[in-house]
């Protein structure tokens, strides 16, 4: 696992945006096949998306041959609800880039048969050629997508019940009222994320520091589902200094030294 640490959230976010753009451009140079990417929501990816929008407008990258799959969506809230992940993605990214609408995939939390919707999502990912890169954030308890503690590390796309912790954390988007947060969501599984050729996780701020410590220095565990990245051949965790704040001094120095050596 590679860990990139930047002084602040802005720099960490820019690092991720440029990594995504470089990967899209690198594939476009050698192949006509679409670049398949996994996207996340939350406050964490906002600066990354803003930078990708800037790069598209500046002609530095194009999403015309990109197919995307979002990692999760709440069950049972209208697509046009301001807090649906559909709304989030269009507002913060898709409305401002050149990705064709038919290439955009977000789980339908109002599908009549949710299980069938999950199965068909997994099928569509395979049909698209599988993920080249999965970009994710993490919850305060180290969950990836909505793979809450005790999710199988072999899990695939399915309906999940949100933990009380997540309901509390996400209530900030629902007028601080936990009862307004949908109790269920649909989420790609841990194994779905890990099926990507490259996984880039961004974690910012002190509230993520404990989960980051556990996922990087602790054992791989279903308690902290992002720790499954330890088993991925090309996993990168990108942090600001605050999110790296609980790593051991030796781990911190090691990751900084590796980066400095590779930059030479
Ligand atoms: C939710 C989402 C996750 C996201 C997490 C962190 O739980 N399901 O995909 O990574 O929130 O959100 P934030 O970036 O706002 O801290």
PDB file of C-alpha atoms and ligand atoms in Angstrom:
ATOM      1  CA  UNK A   1       0.000   0.000   0.000  1.00  0.00           C
ATOM      2  CA  UNK A   2       1.197   3.469  -0.837  1.00  0.00           C
ATOM      3  CA  UNK A   3       0.410   6.412   1.437  1.00  0.00           C
ATOM      4  CA  UNK A   4       0.699   9.986   0.175  1.00  0.00           C
ATOM      5  CA  UNK A   5       0.619  12.718   2.820  1.00  0.00           C
ATOM      6  CA  UNK A   6       0.106  16.373   1.976  1.00  0.00           C
ATOM      7  CA  UNK A   7       0.212  19.400   4.287  1.00  0.00           C
ATOM      8  CA  UNK A   8      -3.459  20.220   3.787  1.00  0.00           C
ATOM      9  CA  UNK A   9      -6.704  18.995   2.273  1.00  0.00           C
ATOM     10  CA  UNK A  10      -6.447  21.131  -0.821  1.00  0.00           C
ATOM     11  CA  UNK A  11      -3.083  19.713  -1.809  1.00  0.00           C
ATOM     12  CA  UNK A  12      -4.203  16.148  -1.083  1.00  0.00           C
ATOM     13  CA  UNK A  13      -7.327  16.685  -3.205  1.00  0.00           C
ATOM     14  CA  UNK A  14      -5.328  18.121  -6.093  1.00  0.00           C
ATOM     15  CA  UNK A  15      -2.993  15.139  -5.925  1.00  0.00           C
ATOM     16  CA  UNK A  16      -5.985  12.810  -6.397  1.00  0.00           C
ATOM     17  CA  UNK A  17      -7.499  14.871  -9.245  1.00  0.00           C
ATOM     18  CA  UNK A  18      -4.204  14.790 -11.106  1.00  0.00           C
ATOM     19  CA  UNK A  19      -3.782  11.063 -10.474  1.00  0.00           C
ATOM     20  CA  UNK A  20      -7.246  10.456 -11.974  1.00  0.00           C
ATOM     21  CA  UNK A  21      -6.595  12.723 -14.975  1.00  0.00           C
ATOM     22  CA  UNK A  22      -3.179  11.152 -15.589  1.00  0.00           C
ATOM     23  CA  UNK A  23      -4.702   7.663 -15.516  1.00  0.00           C
ATOM     24  CA  UNK A  24      -7.462   8.649 -17.976  1.00  0.00           C
ATOM     25  CA  UNK A  25      -4.949  10.303 -20.313  1.00  0.00           C
ATOM     26  CA  UNK A  26      -2.510   7.392 -20.069  1.00  0.00           C
ATOM     27  CA  UNK A  27      -5.168   4.861 -21.111  1.00  0.00           C
ATOM     28  CA  UNK A  28      -6.454   7.104 -23.920  1.00  0.00           C
ATOM     29  CA  UNK A  29      -2.943   7.173 -25.396  1.00  0.00           C
ATOM     30  CA  UNK A  30      -2.745   3.412 -25.824  1.00  0.00           C
ATOM     31  CA  UNK A  31      -6.349   2.237 -26.131  1.00  0.00           C
ATOM     32  CA  UNK A  32      -9.754   3.167 -27.548  1.00  0.00           C
ATOM     33  CA  UNK A  33     -11.473   1.298 -24.730  1.00  0.00           C
ATOM     34  CA  UNK A  34     -13.321   3.463 -22.214  1.00  0.00           C
ATOM     35  CA  UNK A  35     -11.748   4.301 -18.874  1.00  0.00           C
ATOM     36  CA  UNK A  36     -13.946   2.873 -16.120  1.00  0.00           C
ATOM     37  CA  UNK A  37     -13.960   4.747 -12.837  1.00  0.00           C
ATOM     38  CA  UNK A  38     -15.687   4.444  -9.466  1.00  0.00           C
ATOM     39  CA  UNK A  39     -16.798   7.698  -7.864  1.00  0.00           C
ATOM     40  CA  UNK A  40     -17.699   8.626  -4.303  1.00  0.00           C
ATOM     41  CA  UNK A  41     -19.727  11.359  -2.625  1.00  0.00           C
ATOM     42  CA  UNK A  42     -19.354  13.261   0.658  1.00  0.00           C
ATOM     43  CA  UNK A  43     -17.479  16.413   1.582  1.00  0.00           C
ATOM     44  CA  UNK A  44     -14.117  14.746   0.956  1.00  0.00           C
ATOM     45  CA  UNK A  45     -14.139  14.629  -2.868  1.00  0.00           C
ATOM     46  CA  UNK A  46     -15.384  18.211  -3.403  1.00  0.00           C
ATOM     47  CA  UNK A  47     -12.002  19.827  -4.094  1.00  0.00           C
ATOM     48  CA  UNK A  48     -10.963  16.874  -6.235  1.00  0.00           C
ATOM     49  CA  UNK A  49     -14.094  17.252  -8.353  1.00  0.00           C
ATOM     50  CA  UNK A  50     -13.592  21.018  -8.590  1.00  0.00           C
ATOM     51  CA  UNK A  51     -10.085  20.449  -9.913  1.00  0.00           C
ATOM     52  CA  UNK A  52     -11.288  17.831 -12.420  1.00  0.00           C
ATOM     53  CA  UNK A  53     -13.895  20.325 -13.658  1.00  0.00           C
ATOM     54  CA  UNK A  54     -11.169  22.949 -14.053  1.00  0.00           C
ATOM     55  CA  UNK A  55      -9.003  20.467 -15.953  1.00  0.00           C
ATOM     56  CA  UNK A  56     -11.862  19.517 -18.300  1.00  0.00           C
ATOM     57  CA  UNK A  57     -12.562  23.190 -19.023  1.00  0.00           C
ATOM     58  CA  UNK A  58      -8.858  23.821 -19.606  1.00  0.00           C
ATOM     59  CA  UNK A  59      -8.684  20.860 -22.030  1.00  0.00           C
ATOM     60  CA  UNK A  60      -6.280  18.952 -19.776  1.00  0.00           C
ATOM     61  CA  UNK A  61      -8.518  15.880 -19.544  1.00  0.00           C
ATOM     62  CA  UNK A  62     -11.760  14.672 -21.107  1.00  0.00           C
ATOM     63  CA  UNK A  63     -14.453  12.332 -19.776  1.00  0.00           C
ATOM     64  CA  UNK A  64     -15.916  11.648 -23.241  1.00  0.00           C
ATOM     65  CA  UNK A  65     -14.587   8.100 -23.156  1.00  0.00           C
ATOM     66  CA  UNK A  66     -15.072   7.526 -19.429  1.00  0.00           C
ATOM     67  CA  UNK A  67     -17.717   5.263 -17.887  1.00  0.00           C
ATOM     68  CA  UNK A  68     -18.459   5.841 -14.224  1.00  0.00           C
ATOM     69  CA  UNK A  69     -20.183   3.922 -11.475  1.00  0.00           C
ATOM     70  CA  UNK A  70     -20.949   5.590  -8.182  1.00  0.00           C
ATOM     71  CA  UNK A  71     -20.283   3.589  -5.077  1.00  0.00           C
ATOM     72  CA  UNK A  72     -23.527   4.088  -3.185  1.00  0.00           C
ATOM     73  CA  UNK A  73     -26.965   5.673  -2.861  1.00  0.00           C
ATOM     74  CA  UNK A  74     -29.593   5.946  -0.154  1.00  0.00           C
ATOM     75  CA  UNK A  75     -32.660   3.725  -0.423  1.00  0.00           C
ATOM     76  CA  UNK A  76     -36.029   5.398  -0.776  1.00  0.00           C
ATOM     77  CA  UNK A  77     -35.251   9.074  -1.194  1.00  0.00           C
ATOM     78  CA  UNK A  78     -36.327  10.731  -4.445  1.00  0.00           C
ATOM     79  CA  UNK A  79     -33.597  11.042  -7.068  1.00  0.00           C
ATOM     80  CA  UNK A  80     -34.037  14.837  -7.040  1.00  0.00           C
ATOM     81  CA  UNK A  81     -33.826  15.082  -3.228  1.00  0.00           C
ATOM     82  CA  UNK A  82     -31.008  17.579  -2.550  1.00  0.00           C
ATOM     83  CA  UNK A  83     -29.187  14.974  -0.446  1.00  0.00           C
ATOM     84  CA  UNK A  84     -29.504  12.076  -2.858  1.00  0.00           C
ATOM     85  CA  UNK A  85     -26.156  11.001  -4.221  1.00  0.00           C
ATOM     86  CA  UNK A  86     -27.651  11.519  -7.706  1.00  0.00           C
ATOM     87  CA  UNK A  87     -28.162  15.214  -6.913  1.00  0.00           C
ATOM     88  CA  UNK A  88     -24.727  15.460  -5.361  1.00  0.00           C
ATOM     89  CA  UNK A  89     -22.944  13.998  -8.359  1.00  0.00           C
ATOM     90  CA  UNK A  90     -24.730  16.066 -10.988  1.00  0.00           C
ATOM     91  CA  UNK A  91     -24.366  19.254  -8.967  1.00  0.00           C
ATOM     92  CA  UNK A  92     -20.706  18.774  -8.077  1.00  0.00           C
ATOM     93  CA  UNK A  93     -19.354  16.990 -11.153  1.00  0.00           C
ATOM     94  CA  UNK A  94     -21.478  15.647 -13.990  1.00  0.00           C
ATOM     95  CA  UNK A  95     -23.202  18.941 -14.878  1.00  0.00           C
ATOM     96  CA  UNK A  96     -19.784  20.491 -15.475  1.00  0.00           C
ATOM     97  CA  UNK A  97     -17.801  17.843 -17.348  1.00  0.00           C
ATOM     98  CA  UNK A  98     -18.117  16.176 -20.747  1.00  0.00           C
ATOM     99  CA  UNK A  99     -18.968  12.627 -19.611  1.00  0.00           C
ATOM    100  CA  UNK A 100     -21.858  11.360 -21.781  1.00  0.00           C
ATOM    101  CA  UNK A 101     -25.029  10.891 -19.734  1.00  0.00           C
ATOM    102  CA  UNK A 102     -25.384   7.277 -20.852  1.00  0.00           C
ATOM    103  CA  UNK A 103     -21.959   6.521 -19.327  1.00  0.00           C
ATOM    104  CA  UNK A 104     -23.041   7.630 -15.857  1.00  0.00           C
ATOM    105  CA  UNK A 105     -24.239   4.911 -13.488  1.00  0.00           C
ATOM    106  CA  UNK A 106     -25.665   5.492 -10.030  1.00  0.00           C
ATOM    107  CA  UNK A 107     -27.572   2.839  -8.083  1.00  0.00           C
ATOM    108  CA  UNK A 108     -31.341   3.357  -8.149  1.00  0.00           C
ATOM    109  CA  UNK A 109     -32.482   3.498  -4.538  1.00  0.00           C
ATOM    110  CA  UNK A 110     -36.095   3.456  -5.707  1.00  0.00           C
ATOM    111  CA  UNK A 111     -35.878   0.390  -7.955  1.00  0.00           C
ATOM    112  CA  UNK A 112     -38.900  -1.920  -7.518  1.00  0.00           C
ATOM    113  CA  UNK A 113     -36.548  -4.867  -6.957  1.00  0.00           C
ATOM    114  CA  UNK A 114     -33.477  -3.625  -5.100  1.00  0.00           C
ATOM    115  CA  UNK A 115     -31.678  -6.970  -5.178  1.00  0.00           C
ATOM    116  CA  UNK A 116     -32.104  -7.186  -8.962  1.00  0.00           C
ATOM    117  CA  UNK A 117     -30.806  -3.612  -9.273  1.00  0.00           C
ATOM    118  CA  UNK A 118     -27.664  -4.602  -7.316  1.00  0.00           C
ATOM    119  CA  UNK A 119     -27.080  -7.681  -9.452  1.00  0.00           C
ATOM    120  CA  UNK A 120     -27.510  -5.728 -12.651  1.00  0.00           C
ATOM    121  CA  UNK A 121     -25.061  -3.064 -11.386  1.00  0.00           C
ATOM    122  CA  UNK A 122     -22.353  -5.686 -10.869  1.00  0.00           C
ATOM    123  CA  UNK A 123     -23.090  -7.079 -14.345  1.00  0.00           C
ATOM    124  CA  UNK A 124     -22.818  -3.642 -15.946  1.00  0.00           C
ATOM    125  CA  UNK A 125     -19.420  -3.062 -14.289  1.00  0.00           C
ATOM    126  CA  UNK A 126     -18.144  -6.321 -15.806  1.00  0.00           C
ATOM    127  CA  UNK A 127     -19.662  -5.488 -19.200  1.00  0.00           C
ATOM    128  CA  UNK A 128     -17.918  -2.098 -19.136  1.00  0.00           C
ATOM    129  CA  UNK A 129     -14.608  -3.937 -18.713  1.00  0.00           C
ATOM    130  CA  UNK A 130     -14.127  -3.594 -14.947  1.00  0.00           C
ATOM    131  CA  UNK A 131     -12.759  -0.637 -13.030  1.00  0.00           C
ATOM    132  CA  UNK A 132      -9.499   0.960 -14.078  1.00  0.00           C
ATOM    133  CA  UNK A 133      -9.579   3.120 -10.966  1.00  0.00           C
ATOM    134  CA  UNK A 134     -11.841   3.394  -7.948  1.00  0.00           C
ATOM    135  CA  UNK A 135     -11.842   6.709  -6.093  1.00  0.00           C
ATOM    136  CA  UNK A 136     -13.285   6.506  -2.594  1.00  0.00           C
ATOM    137  CA  UNK A 137     -13.567   8.317   0.696  1.00  0.00           C
ATOM    138  CA  UNK A 138     -14.054   6.728   4.102  1.00  0.00           C
ATOM    139  CA  UNK A 139     -16.444   7.092   6.990  1.00  0.00           C
ATOM    140  CA  UNK A 140     -15.246   7.995  10.478  1.00  0.00           C
ATOM    141  CA  UNK A 141     -15.378   4.303  11.434  1.00  0.00           C
ATOM    142  CA  UNK A 142     -13.302   3.367   8.384  1.00  0.00           C
ATOM    143  CA  UNK A 143     -16.163   2.197   6.207  1.00  0.00           C
ATOM    144  CA  UNK A 144     -15.672   2.303   2.475  1.00  0.00           C
ATOM    145  CA  UNK A 145     -18.748   3.147   0.370  1.00  0.00           C
ATOM    146  CA  UNK A 146     -21.464   2.024   2.813  1.00  0.00           C
ATOM    147  CA  UNK A 147     -19.634  -1.129   3.878  1.00  0.00           C
ATOM    148  CA  UNK A 148     -20.190  -0.668   7.573  1.00  0.00           C
ATOM    149  CA  UNK A 149     -18.240  -2.593  10.248  1.00  0.00           C
ATOM    150  CA  UNK A 150     -18.804  -6.371   9.961  1.00  0.00           C
ATOM    151  CA  UNK A 151     -19.427  -6.174   6.212  1.00  0.00           C
ATOM    152  CA  UNK A 152     -17.797  -9.117   4.512  1.00  0.00           C
ATOM    153  CA  UNK A 153     -14.540  -8.208   2.847  1.00  0.00           C
ATOM    154  CA  UNK A 154     -15.829 -10.383  -0.021  1.00  0.00           C
ATOM    155  CA  UNK A 155     -19.066  -8.404  -0.317  1.00  0.00           C
ATOM    156  CA  UNK A 156     -20.535  -7.245  -3.617  1.00  0.00           C
ATOM    157  CA  UNK A 157     -23.222  -4.676  -4.411  1.00  0.00           C
ATOM    158  CA  UNK A 158     -26.189  -5.046  -2.083  1.00  0.00           C
ATOM    159  CA  UNK A 159     -28.656  -3.298   0.218  1.00  0.00           C
ATOM    160  CA  UNK A 160     -27.121  -2.353   3.578  1.00  0.00           C
ATOM    161  CA  UNK A 161     -28.510  -1.119   6.872  1.00  0.00           C
ATOM    162  CA  UNK A 162     -26.706   1.939   8.161  1.00  0.00           C
ATOM    163  CA  UNK A 163     -25.188   1.932  11.634  1.00  0.00           C
ATOM    164  CA  UNK A 164     -26.246   4.397  14.243  1.00  0.00           C
ATOM    165  CA  UNK A 165     -22.829   6.056  13.990  1.00  0.00           C
ATOM    166  CA  UNK A 166     -23.278   6.676  10.275  1.00  0.00           C
ATOM    167  CA  UNK A 167     -26.834   7.945  10.767  1.00  0.00           C
ATOM    168  CA  UNK A 168     -25.485  10.396  13.338  1.00  0.00           C
ATOM    169  CA  UNK A 169     -22.545  11.537  11.187  1.00  0.00           C
ATOM    170  CA  UNK A 170     -24.710  11.910   8.059  1.00  0.00           C
ATOM    171  CA  UNK A 171     -27.520  13.705   9.910  1.00  0.00           C
ATOM    172  CA  UNK A 172     -25.548  16.913   9.277  1.00  0.00           C
ATOM    173  CA  UNK A 173     -26.922  16.752   5.724  1.00  0.00           C
ATOM    174  CA  UNK A 174     -30.491  16.225   6.978  1.00  0.00           C
ATOM    175  CA  UNK A 175     -30.991  19.199   9.296  1.00  0.00           C
ATOM    176  CA  UNK A 176     -29.097  17.386  12.089  1.00  0.00           C
ATOM    177  CA  UNK A 177     -32.072  15.066  12.490  1.00  0.00           C
ATOM    178  CA  UNK A 178     -30.998  11.414  12.571  1.00  0.00           C
ATOM    179  CA  UNK A 179     -34.579  10.333  11.897  1.00  0.00           C
ATOM    180  CA  UNK A 180     -34.508  12.008   8.509  1.00  0.00           C
ATOM    181  CA  UNK A 181     -31.478  10.008   7.328  1.00  0.00           C
ATOM    182  CA  UNK A 182     -32.544   6.972   5.277  1.00  0.00           C
ATOM    183  CA  UNK A 183     -31.940   3.812   7.313  1.00  0.00           C
ATOM    184  CA  UNK A 184     -30.813   1.807   4.337  1.00  0.00           C
ATOM    185  CA  UNK A 185     -28.573   2.328   1.373  1.00  0.00           C
ATOM    186  CA  UNK A 186     -27.301   0.420  -1.618  1.00  0.00           C
ATOM    187  CA  UNK A 187     -23.580   0.042  -1.841  1.00  0.00           C
ATOM    188  CA  UNK A 188     -20.941  -1.615  -3.930  1.00  0.00           C
ATOM    189  CA  UNK A 189     -19.171  -4.246  -1.850  1.00  0.00           C
ATOM    190  CA  UNK A 190     -15.640  -4.284  -0.528  1.00  0.00           C
ATOM    191  CA  UNK A 191     -14.757  -6.871  -3.195  1.00  0.00           C
ATOM    192  CA  UNK A 192     -16.311  -4.648  -5.878  1.00  0.00           C
ATOM    193  CA  UNK A 193     -13.972  -1.800  -4.888  1.00  0.00           C
ATOM    194  CA  UNK A 194     -10.991  -4.125  -4.665  1.00  0.00           C
ATOM    195  CA  UNK A 195     -11.716  -5.510  -8.147  1.00  0.00           C
ATOM    196  CA  UNK A 196     -10.410  -2.209  -9.567  1.00  0.00           C
ATOM    197  CA  UNK A 197      -6.917  -2.192 -11.051  1.00  0.00           C
ATOM    198  CA  UNK A 198      -6.102   0.806  -8.857  1.00  0.00           C
ATOM    199  CA  UNK A 199      -7.857   2.077  -5.729  1.00  0.00           C
ATOM    200  CA  UNK A 200      -7.308   5.654  -4.531  1.00  0.00           C
ATOM    201  CA  UNK A 201      -8.732   6.556  -1.136  1.00  0.00           C
ATOM    202  CA  UNK A 202      -8.787  10.153   0.075  1.00  0.00           C
ATOM    203  CA  UNK A 203      -9.197  10.930   3.791  1.00  0.00           C
ATOM    204  CA  UNK A 204      -9.101  14.444   5.187  1.00  0.00           C
ATOM    205  CA  UNK A 205      -9.260  15.976   8.634  1.00  0.00           C
ATOM    206  CA  UNK A 206      -8.747  14.816  12.210  1.00  0.00           C
ATOM    207  CA  UNK A 207     -12.062  12.921  12.350  1.00  0.00           C
ATOM    208  CA  UNK A 208     -10.610  10.329   9.971  1.00  0.00           C
ATOM    209  CA  UNK A 209      -7.316   9.929  11.851  1.00  0.00           C
ATOM    210  CA  UNK A 210      -8.340   6.956  14.010  1.00  0.00           C
ATOM    211  CA  UNK A 211      -9.809   5.001  11.095  1.00  0.00           C
ATOM    212  CA  UNK A 212      -6.711   5.753   9.051  1.00  0.00           C
ATOM    213  CA  UNK A 213      -4.428   4.517  11.812  1.00  0.00           C
ATOM    214  CA  UNK A 214      -6.441   1.308  12.138  1.00  0.00           C
ATOM    215  CA  UNK A 215      -6.648   0.668   8.415  1.00  0.00           C
ATOM    216  CA  UNK A 216      -2.953   1.252   7.753  1.00  0.00           C
ATOM    217  CA  UNK A 217      -1.278  -0.012  10.922  1.00  0.00           C
ATOM    218  CA  UNK A 218      -3.893  -2.410  12.238  1.00  0.00           C
ATOM    219  CA  UNK A 219      -4.751  -5.882  10.957  1.00  0.00           C
ATOM    220  CA  UNK A 220      -7.047  -6.326   7.978  1.00  0.00           C
ATOM    221  CA  UNK A 221     -10.482  -6.541   9.544  1.00  0.00           C
ATOM    222  CA  UNK A 222     -14.170  -6.371   8.743  1.00  0.00           C
ATOM    223  CA  UNK A 223     -14.386  -3.865  11.624  1.00  0.00           C
ATOM    224  CA  UNK A 224     -12.631  -1.271   9.463  1.00  0.00           C
ATOM    225  CA  UNK A 225     -13.559  -2.235   5.938  1.00  0.00           C
ATOM    226  CA  UNK A 226     -11.080   0.072   4.197  1.00  0.00           C
ATOM    227  CA  UNK A 227      -8.316  -2.020   5.817  1.00  0.00           C
ATOM    228  CA  UNK A 228      -9.043  -4.556   3.045  1.00  0.00           C
ATOM    229  CA  UNK A 229      -6.927  -2.279   0.875  1.00  0.00           C
ATOM    230  CA  UNK A 230      -3.943  -3.983   2.521  1.00  0.00           C
ATOM    231  CA  UNK A 231      -4.750  -6.908   0.248  1.00  0.00           C
ATOM    232  CA  UNK A 232      -4.785  -4.874  -2.972  1.00  0.00           C
ATOM    233  CA  UNK A 233      -1.738  -4.762  -5.247  1.00  0.00           C
ATOM    234  CA  UNK A 234      -2.250  -1.118  -6.195  1.00  0.00           C
ATOM    235  CA  UNK A 235      -3.894   0.721  -3.325  1.00  0.00           C
ATOM    236  CA  UNK A 236      -3.094   4.336  -2.521  1.00  0.00           C
ATOM    237  CA  UNK A 237      -4.301   6.247   0.531  1.00  0.00           C
ATOM    238  CA  UNK A 238      -4.009  10.021   0.220  1.00  0.00           C
ATOM    239  CA  UNK A 239      -4.105  12.050   3.422  1.00  0.00           C
ATOM    240  CA  UNK A 240      -3.786  15.548   4.722  1.00  0.00           C
ATOM    241  CA  UNK A 241      -1.607  16.027   7.780  1.00  0.00           C
ATOM    242  CA  UNK A 242      -4.621  15.922  10.125  1.00  0.00           C
ATOM    243  CA  UNK A 243      -5.864  12.561   8.853  1.00  0.00           C
ATOM    244  CA  UNK A 244      -2.305  11.238   9.215  1.00  0.00           C
ATOM    245  CA  UNK A 245      -2.194  12.611  12.773  1.00  0.00           C
ATOM    246  CA  UNK A 246      -2.531   9.298  14.611  1.00  0.00           C
ATOM    247  CA  UNK A 247      -0.041   7.306  12.551  1.00  0.00           C
ATOM    248  CA  UNK A 248       3.105   6.258  14.400  1.00  0.00           C
ATOM    249  CA  UNK A 249       5.982   8.664  13.846  1.00  0.00           C
ATOM    250  CA  UNK A 250       7.890   5.849  12.163  1.00  0.00           C
ATOM    251  CA  UNK A 251       5.059   5.064   9.747  1.00  0.00           C
ATOM    252  CA  UNK A 252       4.701   8.746   8.899  1.00  0.00           C
ATOM    253  CA  UNK A 253       8.428   9.103   8.237  1.00  0.00           C
ATOM    254  CA  UNK A 254       8.487   5.908   6.197  1.00  0.00           C
ATOM    255  CA  UNK A 255       5.724   7.037   3.847  1.00  0.00           C
ATOM    256  CA  UNK A 256       7.313  10.466   3.438  1.00  0.00           C
ATOM    257  CA  UNK A 257      10.707   8.873   2.718  1.00  0.00           C
ATOM    258  CA  UNK A 258       9.257   6.496   0.102  1.00  0.00           C
ATOM    259  CA  UNK A 259       7.585   9.395  -1.662  1.00  0.00           C
ATOM    260  CA  UNK A 260      10.722  11.517  -1.599  1.00  0.00           C
ATOM    261  CA  UNK A 261      12.793   8.611  -2.962  1.00  0.00           C
ATOM    262  CA  UNK A 262      10.307   7.930  -5.767  1.00  0.00           C
ATOM    263  CA  UNK A 263      10.210  11.608  -6.730  1.00  0.00           C
ATOM    264  CA  UNK A 264      13.989  11.627  -7.300  1.00  0.00           C
TER     265      UNK A 264
HETATM  266  C1  LIG B   1     -20.767   8.290   3.559  1.00  0.00           C
HETATM  267  C2  LIG B   1     -20.557   7.664   2.196  1.00  0.00           C
HETATM  268  C3  LIG B   1     -19.113   7.304   1.963  1.00  0.00           C
HETATM  269  C4  LIG B   1     -18.237   8.493   2.269  1.00  0.00           C
HETATM  270  C5  LIG B   1     -18.427   8.878   3.710  1.00  0.00           C
HETATM  271  C6  LIG B   1     -17.552  10.029   4.142  1.00  0.00           C
HETATM  272  O1  LIG B   1     -20.863   7.356   4.560  1.00  0.00           O
HETATM  273  N1  LIG B   1     -21.328   6.480   2.022  1.00  0.00           N
HETATM  274  O2  LIG B   1     -18.951   6.883   0.628  1.00  0.00           O
HETATM  275  O3  LIG B   1     -16.902   8.156   1.995  1.00  0.00           O
HETATM  276  O4  LIG B   1     -19.779   9.243   3.903  1.00  0.00           O
HETATM  277  O5  LIG B   1     -18.119  11.264   3.911  1.00  0.00           O
HETATM  278  P1  LIG B   1     -17.343  12.625   4.078  1.00  0.00           P
HETATM  279  O6  LIG B   1     -16.436  12.694   2.901  1.00  0.00           O
HETATM  280  O7  LIG B   1     -18.405  13.678   4.024  1.00  0.00           O
HETATM  281  O8  LIG B   1     -16.601  12.578   5.345  1.00  0.00           O
END
